[in-house]
mmCIF file of C-alpha atoms and ligand atoms in Angstrom:
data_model
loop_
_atom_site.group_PDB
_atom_site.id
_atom_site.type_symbol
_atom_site.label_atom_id
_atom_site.label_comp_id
_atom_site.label_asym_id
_atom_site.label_seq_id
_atom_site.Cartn_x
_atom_site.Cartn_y
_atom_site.Cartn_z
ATOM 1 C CA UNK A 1 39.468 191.434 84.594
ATOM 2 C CA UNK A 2 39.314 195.292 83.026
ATOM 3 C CA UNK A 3 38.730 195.377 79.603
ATOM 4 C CA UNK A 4 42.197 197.647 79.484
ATOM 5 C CA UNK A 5 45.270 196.233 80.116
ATOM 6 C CA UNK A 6 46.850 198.821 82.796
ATOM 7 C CA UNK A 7 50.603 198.049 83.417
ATOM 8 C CA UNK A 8 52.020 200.293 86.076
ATOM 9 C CA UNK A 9 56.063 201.580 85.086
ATOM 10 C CA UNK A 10 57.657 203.034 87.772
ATOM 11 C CA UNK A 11 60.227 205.360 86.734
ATOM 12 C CA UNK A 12 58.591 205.553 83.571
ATOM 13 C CA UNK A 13 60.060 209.226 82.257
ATOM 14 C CA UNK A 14 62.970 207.570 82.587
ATOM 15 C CA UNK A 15 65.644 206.557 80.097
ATOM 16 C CA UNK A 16 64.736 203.010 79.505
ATOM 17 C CA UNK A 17 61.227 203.471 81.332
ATOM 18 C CA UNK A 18 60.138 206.188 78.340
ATOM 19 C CA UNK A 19 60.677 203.970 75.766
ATOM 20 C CA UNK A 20 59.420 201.211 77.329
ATOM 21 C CA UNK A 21 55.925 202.969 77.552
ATOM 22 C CA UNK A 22 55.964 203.378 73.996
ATOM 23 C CA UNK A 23 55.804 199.931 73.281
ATOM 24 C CA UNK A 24 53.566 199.308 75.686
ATOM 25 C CA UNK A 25 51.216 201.515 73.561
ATOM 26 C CA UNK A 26 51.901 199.927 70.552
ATOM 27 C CA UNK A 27 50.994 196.409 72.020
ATOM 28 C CA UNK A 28 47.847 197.547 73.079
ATOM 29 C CA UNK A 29 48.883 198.408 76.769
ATOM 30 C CA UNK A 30 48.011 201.477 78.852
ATOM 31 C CA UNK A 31 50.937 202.576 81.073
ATOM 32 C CA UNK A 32 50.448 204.019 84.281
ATOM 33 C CA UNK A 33 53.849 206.094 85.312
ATOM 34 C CA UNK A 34 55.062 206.528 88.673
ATOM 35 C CA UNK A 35 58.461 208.639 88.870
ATOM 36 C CA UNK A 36 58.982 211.434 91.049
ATOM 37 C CA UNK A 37 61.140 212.885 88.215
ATOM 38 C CA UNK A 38 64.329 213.330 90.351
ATOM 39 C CA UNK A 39 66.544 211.645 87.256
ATOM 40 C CA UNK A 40 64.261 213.069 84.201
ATOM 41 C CA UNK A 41 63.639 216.135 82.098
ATOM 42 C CA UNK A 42 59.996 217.672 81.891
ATOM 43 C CA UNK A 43 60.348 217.245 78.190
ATOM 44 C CA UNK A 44 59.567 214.050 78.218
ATOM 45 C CA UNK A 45 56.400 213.415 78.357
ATOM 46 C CA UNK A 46 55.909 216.181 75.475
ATOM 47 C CA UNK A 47 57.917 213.530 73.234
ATOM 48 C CA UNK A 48 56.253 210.105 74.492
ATOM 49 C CA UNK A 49 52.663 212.267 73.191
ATOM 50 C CA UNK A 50 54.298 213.344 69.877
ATOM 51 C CA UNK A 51 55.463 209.822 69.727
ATOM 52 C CA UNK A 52 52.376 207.442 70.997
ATOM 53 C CA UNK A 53 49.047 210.345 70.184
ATOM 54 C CA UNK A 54 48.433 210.114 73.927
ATOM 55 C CA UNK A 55 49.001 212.169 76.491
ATOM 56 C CA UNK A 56 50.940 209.993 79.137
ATOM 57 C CA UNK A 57 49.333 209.278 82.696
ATOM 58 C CA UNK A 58 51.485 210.216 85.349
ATOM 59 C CA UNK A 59 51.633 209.791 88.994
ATOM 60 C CA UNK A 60 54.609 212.421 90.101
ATOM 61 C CA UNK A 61 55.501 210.130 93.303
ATOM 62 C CA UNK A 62 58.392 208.961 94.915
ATOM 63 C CA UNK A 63 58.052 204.743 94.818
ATOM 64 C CA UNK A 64 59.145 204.572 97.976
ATOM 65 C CA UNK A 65 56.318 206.621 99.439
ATOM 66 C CA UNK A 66 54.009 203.519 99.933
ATOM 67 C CA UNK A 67 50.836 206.160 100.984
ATOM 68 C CA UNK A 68 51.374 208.063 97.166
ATOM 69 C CA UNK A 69 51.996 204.262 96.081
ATOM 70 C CA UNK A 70 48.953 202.895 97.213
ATOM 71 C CA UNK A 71 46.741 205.641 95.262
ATOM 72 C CA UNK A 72 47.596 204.261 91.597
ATOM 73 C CA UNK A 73 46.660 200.825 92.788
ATOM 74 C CA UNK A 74 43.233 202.024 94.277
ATOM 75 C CA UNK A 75 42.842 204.161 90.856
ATOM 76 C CA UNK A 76 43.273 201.653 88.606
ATOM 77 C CA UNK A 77 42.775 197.630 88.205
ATOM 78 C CA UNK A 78 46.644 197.042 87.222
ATOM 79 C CA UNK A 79 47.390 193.803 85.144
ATOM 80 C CA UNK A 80 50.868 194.246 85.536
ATOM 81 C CA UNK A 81 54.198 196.147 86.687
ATOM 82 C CA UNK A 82 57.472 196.629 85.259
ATOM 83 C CA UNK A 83 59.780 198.049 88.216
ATOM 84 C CA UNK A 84 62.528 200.736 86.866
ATOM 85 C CA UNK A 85 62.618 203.405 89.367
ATOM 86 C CA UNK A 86 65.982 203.127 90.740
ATOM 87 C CA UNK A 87 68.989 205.108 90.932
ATOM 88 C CA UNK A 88 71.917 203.834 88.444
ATOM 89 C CA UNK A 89 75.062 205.419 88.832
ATOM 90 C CA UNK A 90 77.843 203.528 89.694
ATOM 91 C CA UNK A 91 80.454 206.173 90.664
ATOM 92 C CA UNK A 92 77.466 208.275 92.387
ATOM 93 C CA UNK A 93 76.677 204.831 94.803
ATOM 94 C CA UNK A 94 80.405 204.633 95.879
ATOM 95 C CA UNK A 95 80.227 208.250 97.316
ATOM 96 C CA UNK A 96 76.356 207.692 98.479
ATOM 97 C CA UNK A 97 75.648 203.914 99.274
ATOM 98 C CA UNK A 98 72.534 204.874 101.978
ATOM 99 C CA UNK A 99 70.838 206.582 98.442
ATOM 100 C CA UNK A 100 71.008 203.771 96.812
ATOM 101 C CA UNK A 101 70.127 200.843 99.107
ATOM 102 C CA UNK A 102 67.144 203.084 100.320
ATOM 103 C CA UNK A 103 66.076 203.939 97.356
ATOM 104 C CA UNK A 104 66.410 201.085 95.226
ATOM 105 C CA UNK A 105 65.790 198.599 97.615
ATOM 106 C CA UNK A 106 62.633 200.442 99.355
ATOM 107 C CA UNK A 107 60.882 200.809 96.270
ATOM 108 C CA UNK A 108 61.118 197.511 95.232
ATOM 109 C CA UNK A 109 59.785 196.667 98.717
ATOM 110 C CA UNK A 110 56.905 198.814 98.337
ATOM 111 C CA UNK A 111 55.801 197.265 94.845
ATOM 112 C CA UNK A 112 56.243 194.160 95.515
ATOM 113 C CA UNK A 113 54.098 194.611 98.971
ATOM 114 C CA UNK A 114 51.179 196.510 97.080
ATOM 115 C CA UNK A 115 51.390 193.483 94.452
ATOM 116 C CA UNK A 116 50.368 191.109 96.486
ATOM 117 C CA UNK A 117 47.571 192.828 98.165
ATOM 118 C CA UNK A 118 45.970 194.066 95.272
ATOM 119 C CA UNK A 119 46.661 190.941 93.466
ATOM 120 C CA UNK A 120 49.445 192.252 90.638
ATOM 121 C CA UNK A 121 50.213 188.726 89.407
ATOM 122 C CA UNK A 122 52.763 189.560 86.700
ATOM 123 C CA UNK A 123 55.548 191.694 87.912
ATOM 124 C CA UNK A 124 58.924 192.632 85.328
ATOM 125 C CA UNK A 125 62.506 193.585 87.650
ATOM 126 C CA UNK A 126 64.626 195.845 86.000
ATOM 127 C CA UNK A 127 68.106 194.210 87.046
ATOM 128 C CA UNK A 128 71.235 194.256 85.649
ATOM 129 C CA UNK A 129 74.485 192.719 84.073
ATOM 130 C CA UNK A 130 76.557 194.278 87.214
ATOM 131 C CA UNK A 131 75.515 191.684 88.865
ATOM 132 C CA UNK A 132 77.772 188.833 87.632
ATOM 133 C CA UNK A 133 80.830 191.169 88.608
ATOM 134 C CA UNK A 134 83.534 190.611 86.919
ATOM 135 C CA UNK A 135 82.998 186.996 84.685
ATOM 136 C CA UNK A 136 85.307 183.763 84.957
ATOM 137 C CA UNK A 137 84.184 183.873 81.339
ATOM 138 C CA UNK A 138 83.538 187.070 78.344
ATOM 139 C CA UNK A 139 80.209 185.676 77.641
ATOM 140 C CA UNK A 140 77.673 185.184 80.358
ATOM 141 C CA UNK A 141 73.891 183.115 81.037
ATOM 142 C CA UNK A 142 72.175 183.182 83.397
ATOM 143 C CA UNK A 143 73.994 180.385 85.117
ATOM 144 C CA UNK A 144 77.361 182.375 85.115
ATOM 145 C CA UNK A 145 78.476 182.875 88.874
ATOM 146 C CA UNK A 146 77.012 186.155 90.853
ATOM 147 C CA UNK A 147 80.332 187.175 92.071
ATOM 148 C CA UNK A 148 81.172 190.065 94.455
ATOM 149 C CA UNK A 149 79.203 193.242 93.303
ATOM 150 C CA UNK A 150 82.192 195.800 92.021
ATOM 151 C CA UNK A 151 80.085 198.990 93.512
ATOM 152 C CA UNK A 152 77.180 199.740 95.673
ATOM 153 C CA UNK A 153 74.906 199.797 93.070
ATOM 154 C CA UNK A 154 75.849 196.374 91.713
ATOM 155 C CA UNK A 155 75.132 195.323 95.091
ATOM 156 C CA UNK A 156 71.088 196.697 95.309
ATOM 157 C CA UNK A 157 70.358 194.917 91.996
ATOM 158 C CA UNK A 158 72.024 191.420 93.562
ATOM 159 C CA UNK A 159 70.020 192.134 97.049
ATOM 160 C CA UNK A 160 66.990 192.752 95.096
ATOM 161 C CA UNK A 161 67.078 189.751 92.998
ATOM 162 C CA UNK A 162 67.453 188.012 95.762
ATOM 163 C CA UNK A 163 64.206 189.724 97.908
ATOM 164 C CA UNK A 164 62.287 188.197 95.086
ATOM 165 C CA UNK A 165 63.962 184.604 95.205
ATOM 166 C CA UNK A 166 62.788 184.868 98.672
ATOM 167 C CA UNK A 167 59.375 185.921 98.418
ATOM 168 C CA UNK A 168 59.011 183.572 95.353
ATOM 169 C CA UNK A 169 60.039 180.611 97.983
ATOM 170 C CA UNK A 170 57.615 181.934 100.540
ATOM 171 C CA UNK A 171 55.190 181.200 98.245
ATOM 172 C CA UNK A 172 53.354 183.961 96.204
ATOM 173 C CA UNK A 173 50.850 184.332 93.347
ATOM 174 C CA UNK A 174 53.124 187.169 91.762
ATOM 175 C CA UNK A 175 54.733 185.926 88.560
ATOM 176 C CA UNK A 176 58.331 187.489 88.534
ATOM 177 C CA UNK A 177 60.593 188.267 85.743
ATOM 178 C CA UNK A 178 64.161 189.707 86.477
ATOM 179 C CA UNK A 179 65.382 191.068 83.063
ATOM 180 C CA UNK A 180 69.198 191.774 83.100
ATOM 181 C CA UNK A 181 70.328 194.777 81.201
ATOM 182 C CA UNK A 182 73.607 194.962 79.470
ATOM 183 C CA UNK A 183 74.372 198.716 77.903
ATOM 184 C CA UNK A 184 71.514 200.403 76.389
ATOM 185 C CA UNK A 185 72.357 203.165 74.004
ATOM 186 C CA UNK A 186 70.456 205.056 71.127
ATOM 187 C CA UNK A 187 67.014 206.679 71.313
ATOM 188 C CA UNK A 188 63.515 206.262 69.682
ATOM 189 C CA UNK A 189 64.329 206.699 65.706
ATOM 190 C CA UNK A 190 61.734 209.511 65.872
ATOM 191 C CA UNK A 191 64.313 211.324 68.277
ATOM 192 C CA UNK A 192 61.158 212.405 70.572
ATOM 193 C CA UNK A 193 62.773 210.937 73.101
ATOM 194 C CA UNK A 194 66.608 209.710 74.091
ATOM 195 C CA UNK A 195 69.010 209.579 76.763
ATOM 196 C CA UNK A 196 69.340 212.512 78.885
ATOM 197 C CA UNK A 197 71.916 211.840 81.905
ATOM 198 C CA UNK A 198 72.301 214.738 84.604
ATOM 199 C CA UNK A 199 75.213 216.473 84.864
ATOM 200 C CA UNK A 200 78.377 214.611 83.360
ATOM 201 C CA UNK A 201 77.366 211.799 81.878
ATOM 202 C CA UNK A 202 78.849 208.495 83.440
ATOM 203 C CA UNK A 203 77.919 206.066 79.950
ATOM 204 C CA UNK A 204 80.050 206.204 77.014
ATOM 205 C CA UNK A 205 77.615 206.646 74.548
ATOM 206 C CA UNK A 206 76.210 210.015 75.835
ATOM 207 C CA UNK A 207 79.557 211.220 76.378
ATOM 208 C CA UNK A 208 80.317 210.679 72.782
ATOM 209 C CA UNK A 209 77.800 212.564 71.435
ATOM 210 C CA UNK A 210 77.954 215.566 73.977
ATOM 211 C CA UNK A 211 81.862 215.685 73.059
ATOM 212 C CA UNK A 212 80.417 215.422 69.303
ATOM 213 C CA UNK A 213 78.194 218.355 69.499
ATOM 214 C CA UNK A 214 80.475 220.423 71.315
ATOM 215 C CA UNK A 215 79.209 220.125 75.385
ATOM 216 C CA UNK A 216 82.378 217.623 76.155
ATOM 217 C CA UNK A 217 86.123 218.779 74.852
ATOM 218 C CA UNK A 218 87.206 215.245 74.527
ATOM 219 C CA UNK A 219 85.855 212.072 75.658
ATOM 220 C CA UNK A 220 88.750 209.665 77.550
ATOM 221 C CA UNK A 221 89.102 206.274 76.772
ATOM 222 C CA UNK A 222 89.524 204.124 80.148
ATOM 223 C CA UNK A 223 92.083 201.696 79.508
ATOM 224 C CA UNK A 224 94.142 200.783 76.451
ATOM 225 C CA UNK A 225 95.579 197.656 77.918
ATOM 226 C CA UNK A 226 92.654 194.979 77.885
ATOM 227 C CA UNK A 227 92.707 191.548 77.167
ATOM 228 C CA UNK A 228 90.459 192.322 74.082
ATOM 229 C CA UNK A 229 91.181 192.906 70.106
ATOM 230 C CA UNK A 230 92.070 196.446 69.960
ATOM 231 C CA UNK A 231 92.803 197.154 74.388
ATOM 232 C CA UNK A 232 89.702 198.693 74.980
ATOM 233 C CA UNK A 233 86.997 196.926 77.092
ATOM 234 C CA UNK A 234 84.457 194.782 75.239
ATOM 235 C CA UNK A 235 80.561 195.286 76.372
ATOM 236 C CA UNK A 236 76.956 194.454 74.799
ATOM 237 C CA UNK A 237 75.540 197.219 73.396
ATOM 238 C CA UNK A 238 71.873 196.907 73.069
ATOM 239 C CA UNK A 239 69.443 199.317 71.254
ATOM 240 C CA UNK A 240 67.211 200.523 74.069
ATOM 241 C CA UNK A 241 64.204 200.044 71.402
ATOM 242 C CA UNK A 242 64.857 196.311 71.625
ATOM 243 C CA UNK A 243 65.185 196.152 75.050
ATOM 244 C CA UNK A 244 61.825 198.146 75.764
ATOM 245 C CA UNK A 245 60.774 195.487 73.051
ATOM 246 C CA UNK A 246 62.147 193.078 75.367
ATOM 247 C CA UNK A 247 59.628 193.695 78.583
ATOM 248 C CA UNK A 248 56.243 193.261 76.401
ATOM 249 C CA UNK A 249 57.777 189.582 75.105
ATOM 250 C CA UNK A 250 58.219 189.445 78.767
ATOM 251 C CA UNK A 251 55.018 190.589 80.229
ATOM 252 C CA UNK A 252 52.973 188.332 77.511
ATOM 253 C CA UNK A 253 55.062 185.534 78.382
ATOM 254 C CA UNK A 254 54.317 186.208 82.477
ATOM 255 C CA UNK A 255 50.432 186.943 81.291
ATOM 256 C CA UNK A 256 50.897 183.251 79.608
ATOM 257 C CA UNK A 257 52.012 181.797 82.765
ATOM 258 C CA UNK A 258 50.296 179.989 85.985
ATOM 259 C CA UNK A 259 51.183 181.771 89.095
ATOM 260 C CA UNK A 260 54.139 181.215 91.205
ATOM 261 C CA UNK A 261 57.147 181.291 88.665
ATOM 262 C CA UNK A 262 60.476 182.996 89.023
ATOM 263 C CA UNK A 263 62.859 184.044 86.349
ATOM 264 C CA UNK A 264 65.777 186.091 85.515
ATOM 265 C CA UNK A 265 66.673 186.489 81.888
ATOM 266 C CA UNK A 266 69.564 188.305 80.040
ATOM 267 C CA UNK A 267 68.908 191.290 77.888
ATOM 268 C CA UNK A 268 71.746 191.943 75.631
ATOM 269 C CA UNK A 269 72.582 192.024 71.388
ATOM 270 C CA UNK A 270 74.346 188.872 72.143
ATOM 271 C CA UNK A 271 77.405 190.359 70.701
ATOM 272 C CA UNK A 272 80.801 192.010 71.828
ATOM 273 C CA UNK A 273 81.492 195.534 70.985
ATOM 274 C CA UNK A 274 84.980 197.761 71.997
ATOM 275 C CA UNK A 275 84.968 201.160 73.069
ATOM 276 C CA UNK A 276 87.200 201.904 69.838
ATOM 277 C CA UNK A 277 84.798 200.111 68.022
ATOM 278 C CA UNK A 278 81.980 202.309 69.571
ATOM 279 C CA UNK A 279 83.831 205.642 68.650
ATOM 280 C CA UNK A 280 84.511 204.165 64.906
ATOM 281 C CA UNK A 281 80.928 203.335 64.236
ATOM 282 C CA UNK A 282 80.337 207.160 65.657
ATOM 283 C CA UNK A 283 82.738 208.377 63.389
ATOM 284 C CA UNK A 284 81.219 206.583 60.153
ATOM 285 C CA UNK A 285 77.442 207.550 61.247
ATOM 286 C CA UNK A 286 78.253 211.150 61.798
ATOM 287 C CA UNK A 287 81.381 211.930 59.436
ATOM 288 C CA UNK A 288 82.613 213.507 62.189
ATOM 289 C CA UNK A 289 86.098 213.104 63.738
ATOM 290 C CA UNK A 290 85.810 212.553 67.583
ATOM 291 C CA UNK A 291 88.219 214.315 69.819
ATOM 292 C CA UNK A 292 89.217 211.365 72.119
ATOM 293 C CA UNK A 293 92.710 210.318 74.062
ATOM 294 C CA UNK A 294 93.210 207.118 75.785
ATOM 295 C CA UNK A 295 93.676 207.221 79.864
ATOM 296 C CA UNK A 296 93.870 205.394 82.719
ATOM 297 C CA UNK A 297 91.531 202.113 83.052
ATOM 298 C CA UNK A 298 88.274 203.257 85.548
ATOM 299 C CA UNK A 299 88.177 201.575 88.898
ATOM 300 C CA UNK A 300 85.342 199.187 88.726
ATOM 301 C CA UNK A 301 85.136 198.612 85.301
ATOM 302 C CA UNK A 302 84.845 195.100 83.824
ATOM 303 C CA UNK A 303 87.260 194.276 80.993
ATOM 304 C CA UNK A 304 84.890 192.223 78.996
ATOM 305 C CA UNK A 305 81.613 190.836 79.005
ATOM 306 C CA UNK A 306 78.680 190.587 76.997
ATOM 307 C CA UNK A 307 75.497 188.270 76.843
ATOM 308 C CA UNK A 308 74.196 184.800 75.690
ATOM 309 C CA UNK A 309 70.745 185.523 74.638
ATOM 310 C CA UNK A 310 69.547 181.811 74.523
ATOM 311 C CA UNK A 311 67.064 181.812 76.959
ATOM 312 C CA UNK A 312 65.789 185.140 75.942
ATOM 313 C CA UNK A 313 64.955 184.062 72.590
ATOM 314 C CA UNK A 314 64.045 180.798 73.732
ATOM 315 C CA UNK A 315 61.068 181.652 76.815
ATOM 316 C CA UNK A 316 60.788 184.852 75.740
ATOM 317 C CA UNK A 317 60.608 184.536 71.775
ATOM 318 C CA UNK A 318 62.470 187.911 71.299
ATOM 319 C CA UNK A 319 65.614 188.969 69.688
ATOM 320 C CA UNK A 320 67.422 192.295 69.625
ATOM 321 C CA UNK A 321 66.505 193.898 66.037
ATOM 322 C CA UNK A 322 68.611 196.999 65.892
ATOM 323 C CA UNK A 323 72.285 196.595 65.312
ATOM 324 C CA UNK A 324 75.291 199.206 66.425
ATOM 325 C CA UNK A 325 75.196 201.267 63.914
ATOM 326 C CA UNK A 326 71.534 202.213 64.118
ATOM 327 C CA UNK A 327 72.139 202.642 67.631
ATOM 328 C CA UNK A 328 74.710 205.295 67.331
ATOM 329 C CA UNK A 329 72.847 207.332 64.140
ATOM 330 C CA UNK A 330 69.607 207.388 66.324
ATOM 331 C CA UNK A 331 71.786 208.102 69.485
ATOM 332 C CA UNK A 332 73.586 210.884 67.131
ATOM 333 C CA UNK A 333 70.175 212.548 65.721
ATOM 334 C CA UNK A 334 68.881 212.689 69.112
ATOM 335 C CA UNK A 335 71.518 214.656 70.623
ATOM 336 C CA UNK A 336 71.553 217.143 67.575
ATOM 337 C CA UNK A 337 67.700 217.583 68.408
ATOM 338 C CA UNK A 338 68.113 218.550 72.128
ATOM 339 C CA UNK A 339 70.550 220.900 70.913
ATOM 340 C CA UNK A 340 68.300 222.789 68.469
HETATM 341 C C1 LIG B 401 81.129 201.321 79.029
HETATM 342 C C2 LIG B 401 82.592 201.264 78.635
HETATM 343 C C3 LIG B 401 84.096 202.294 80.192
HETATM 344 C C4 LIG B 401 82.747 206.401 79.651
HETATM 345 C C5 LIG B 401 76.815 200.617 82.860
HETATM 346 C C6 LIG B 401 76.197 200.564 84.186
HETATM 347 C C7 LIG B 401 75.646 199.182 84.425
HETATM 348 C C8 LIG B 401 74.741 198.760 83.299
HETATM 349 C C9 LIG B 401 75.459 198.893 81.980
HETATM 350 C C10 LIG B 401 72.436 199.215 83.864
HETATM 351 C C11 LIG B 401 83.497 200.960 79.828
HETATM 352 C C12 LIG B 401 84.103 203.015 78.857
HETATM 353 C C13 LIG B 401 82.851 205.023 79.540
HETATM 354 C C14 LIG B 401 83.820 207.217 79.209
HETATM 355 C C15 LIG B 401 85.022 205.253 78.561
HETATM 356 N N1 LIG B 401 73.550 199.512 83.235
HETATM 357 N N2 LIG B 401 83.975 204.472 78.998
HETATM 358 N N3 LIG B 401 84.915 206.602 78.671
HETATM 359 O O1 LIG B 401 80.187 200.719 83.020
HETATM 360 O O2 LIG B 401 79.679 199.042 81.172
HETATM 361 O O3 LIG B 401 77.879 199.751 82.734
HETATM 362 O O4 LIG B 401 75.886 200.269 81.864
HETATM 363 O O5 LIG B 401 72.183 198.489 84.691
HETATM 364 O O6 LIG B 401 74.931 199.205 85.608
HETATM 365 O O7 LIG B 401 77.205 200.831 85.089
HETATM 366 O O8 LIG B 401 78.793 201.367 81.033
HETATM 367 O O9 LIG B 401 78.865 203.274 79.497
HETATM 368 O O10 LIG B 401 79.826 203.573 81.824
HETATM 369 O O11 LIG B 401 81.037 202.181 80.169
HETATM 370 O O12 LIG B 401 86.050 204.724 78.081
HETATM 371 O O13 LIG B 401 83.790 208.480 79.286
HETATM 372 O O14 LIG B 401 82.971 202.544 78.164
HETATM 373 O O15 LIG B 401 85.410 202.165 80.681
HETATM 374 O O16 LIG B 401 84.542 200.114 79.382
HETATM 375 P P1 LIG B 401 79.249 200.183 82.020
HETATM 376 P P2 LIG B 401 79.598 202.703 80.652
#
């Protein structure tokens, strides 16, 4: 056993893969990233140094090169890997589903592969709430049904949780731990790092602030006519702090574990939040008046749904910290820095 605790993150310059590599540091982890970059600004690594003191060891490969792979395994003896690298965009998968089952699919095929033959034992899925479809019920476990995947994308992260079911029943000495994500938002209080979609961004949050700091007009609210409180759909927004908070419970809780386990686990606030309730908490963070108009709903979209954290909090020991509100300011202060 190394005396340093490498933990490989692929697509670690990522959204939720950069500030998962900051806690990583703080707990006393040394990430290795692997992203090829093809869904993250340069800047980045700039802001994890400012952020962590180090400077950030990066392998610029594509995951599903298993050659390139192969190298980082060879260079260092890895204690663990947390699998992002995948692409995420719904409405992008619908117009390119061979991207995303090659991509997301062949890179976890190539980890997992490596894993086992250099002996990886602890091994963190980055999944996701699309997976339950759209819920009999507004709040979801892990038991809820897996129904029929509403895009593409939903579809990879359902195939892929099941590759590991499969592997797990073949028998392996990887430990695996499938966290599902709800809706991060925000960015790292220090605003060193944050969100930075290509193009138009897809996620409400981002398009919020870009309409706030003048890149967007207006941002369009899809669907007035929900089965919720105020119309608009109801989601779990989670500080992406406490879900990067979220994989080190997880990866200490695989560490604590005998070999041969299985588990998928929600990540969410355990709470349900509106869109209208979204562009209110802007409003009273920023003292700003958003330019928004309501529209037609968004093919795809869920009407509600948002997590039960029990199991979380109960194998995991962790709870979301962070609240809304914080969320949006650091969300907020981070898109006033990139425009600086
Ligand atoms: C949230 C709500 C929209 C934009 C995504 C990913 C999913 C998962 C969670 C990772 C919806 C509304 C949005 C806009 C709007 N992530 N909206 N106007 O669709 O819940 O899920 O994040 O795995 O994979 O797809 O997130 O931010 O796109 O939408 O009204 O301009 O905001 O209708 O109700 P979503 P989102």
């Amino acid at each position: 056993m190394s005396e340093q605790k490498y933990i490989l993150v692929t697509g670690g310059v990522g959204f939720l893969g950069s500030h998962t590599v900051v806690s990583l540091y703080e707990h006393g982890f040394v990430p290795i990233i692997a992203d090829d970059f093809r869904n993250s600004d340069r800047s980045i690594p700039e802001g994890l140094k400012k952020i962590t003191g180090e400077d950030p060891i990066i392998y610029e490969v594509d995951v599903c090169d298993q050659l390139k792979l192969r190298k980082i395994f060879n260079d260092f003896d890895l204690q663990g890997i947390i699998h992002f690298a995948a692409d995420k965009s719904v409405i992008e998968s619908v117009k390119e589903p061979l991207k995303y089952y090659e991509n997301n699919i062949g890179s976890l095929v190539n980890c997992i592969k490596l894993a086992e033959e250099y002996k990886v034992n602890n091994f963190v899925f980055s999944s996701s709430c699309t997976v339950y479809g759209e819920p009999d019920h507004t709040i979801v476990t892990e038991e809820s049904p897996i129904k029929e995947a509403q895009s593409p994308y939903g579809a990879t992260k359902q195939i892929c949780e099941r590759i590991i079911q499969d592997v797990n029943q073949r028998g392996s000495n990887i430990k695996f731990l499938s966290l599902r994500y709800f809706n991060p938002i925000g960015a790292h209080p220090s605003s060193n790092i944050g969100e930075l979609p290509n193009g138009v961004p897809d996620n409400l949050v981002p398009y919020v602030t870009q309409t706030a700091i003048g890149i967007r007009d207006k941002l369009t609210v899809f669907g007035n006519d929900y089965d919720t409180p105020d119309g608009s759909c109801l989601r779990d927004f989670i500080h992406v702090m406490d879900l990067a908070e979220a994989h080190i419970s997880g990866l200490k809780w695989l560490m604590s574990n005998t070999s041969g386990i299985s588990e998928v686990v929600n990540i969410g606030a355990g709470r349900g939040v509106s869109v209208l309730e979204i562009i209110h908490t802007f409003e009273e963070v920023s003292g700003l008046k958003l330019n928004w108009e309501f529209g037609p709903r968004r093919d795809g979209d869920v009407g509600k749904i948002y997590a039960d954290i029990t199991k979380a909090k109960n194998i995991l020991g962790w709870t979301p910290k962070f609240d809304v509100t914080a969320a949006m300011k650091h969300a907020w202060e981070w898109e006033q820095k990139i425009a600086e």
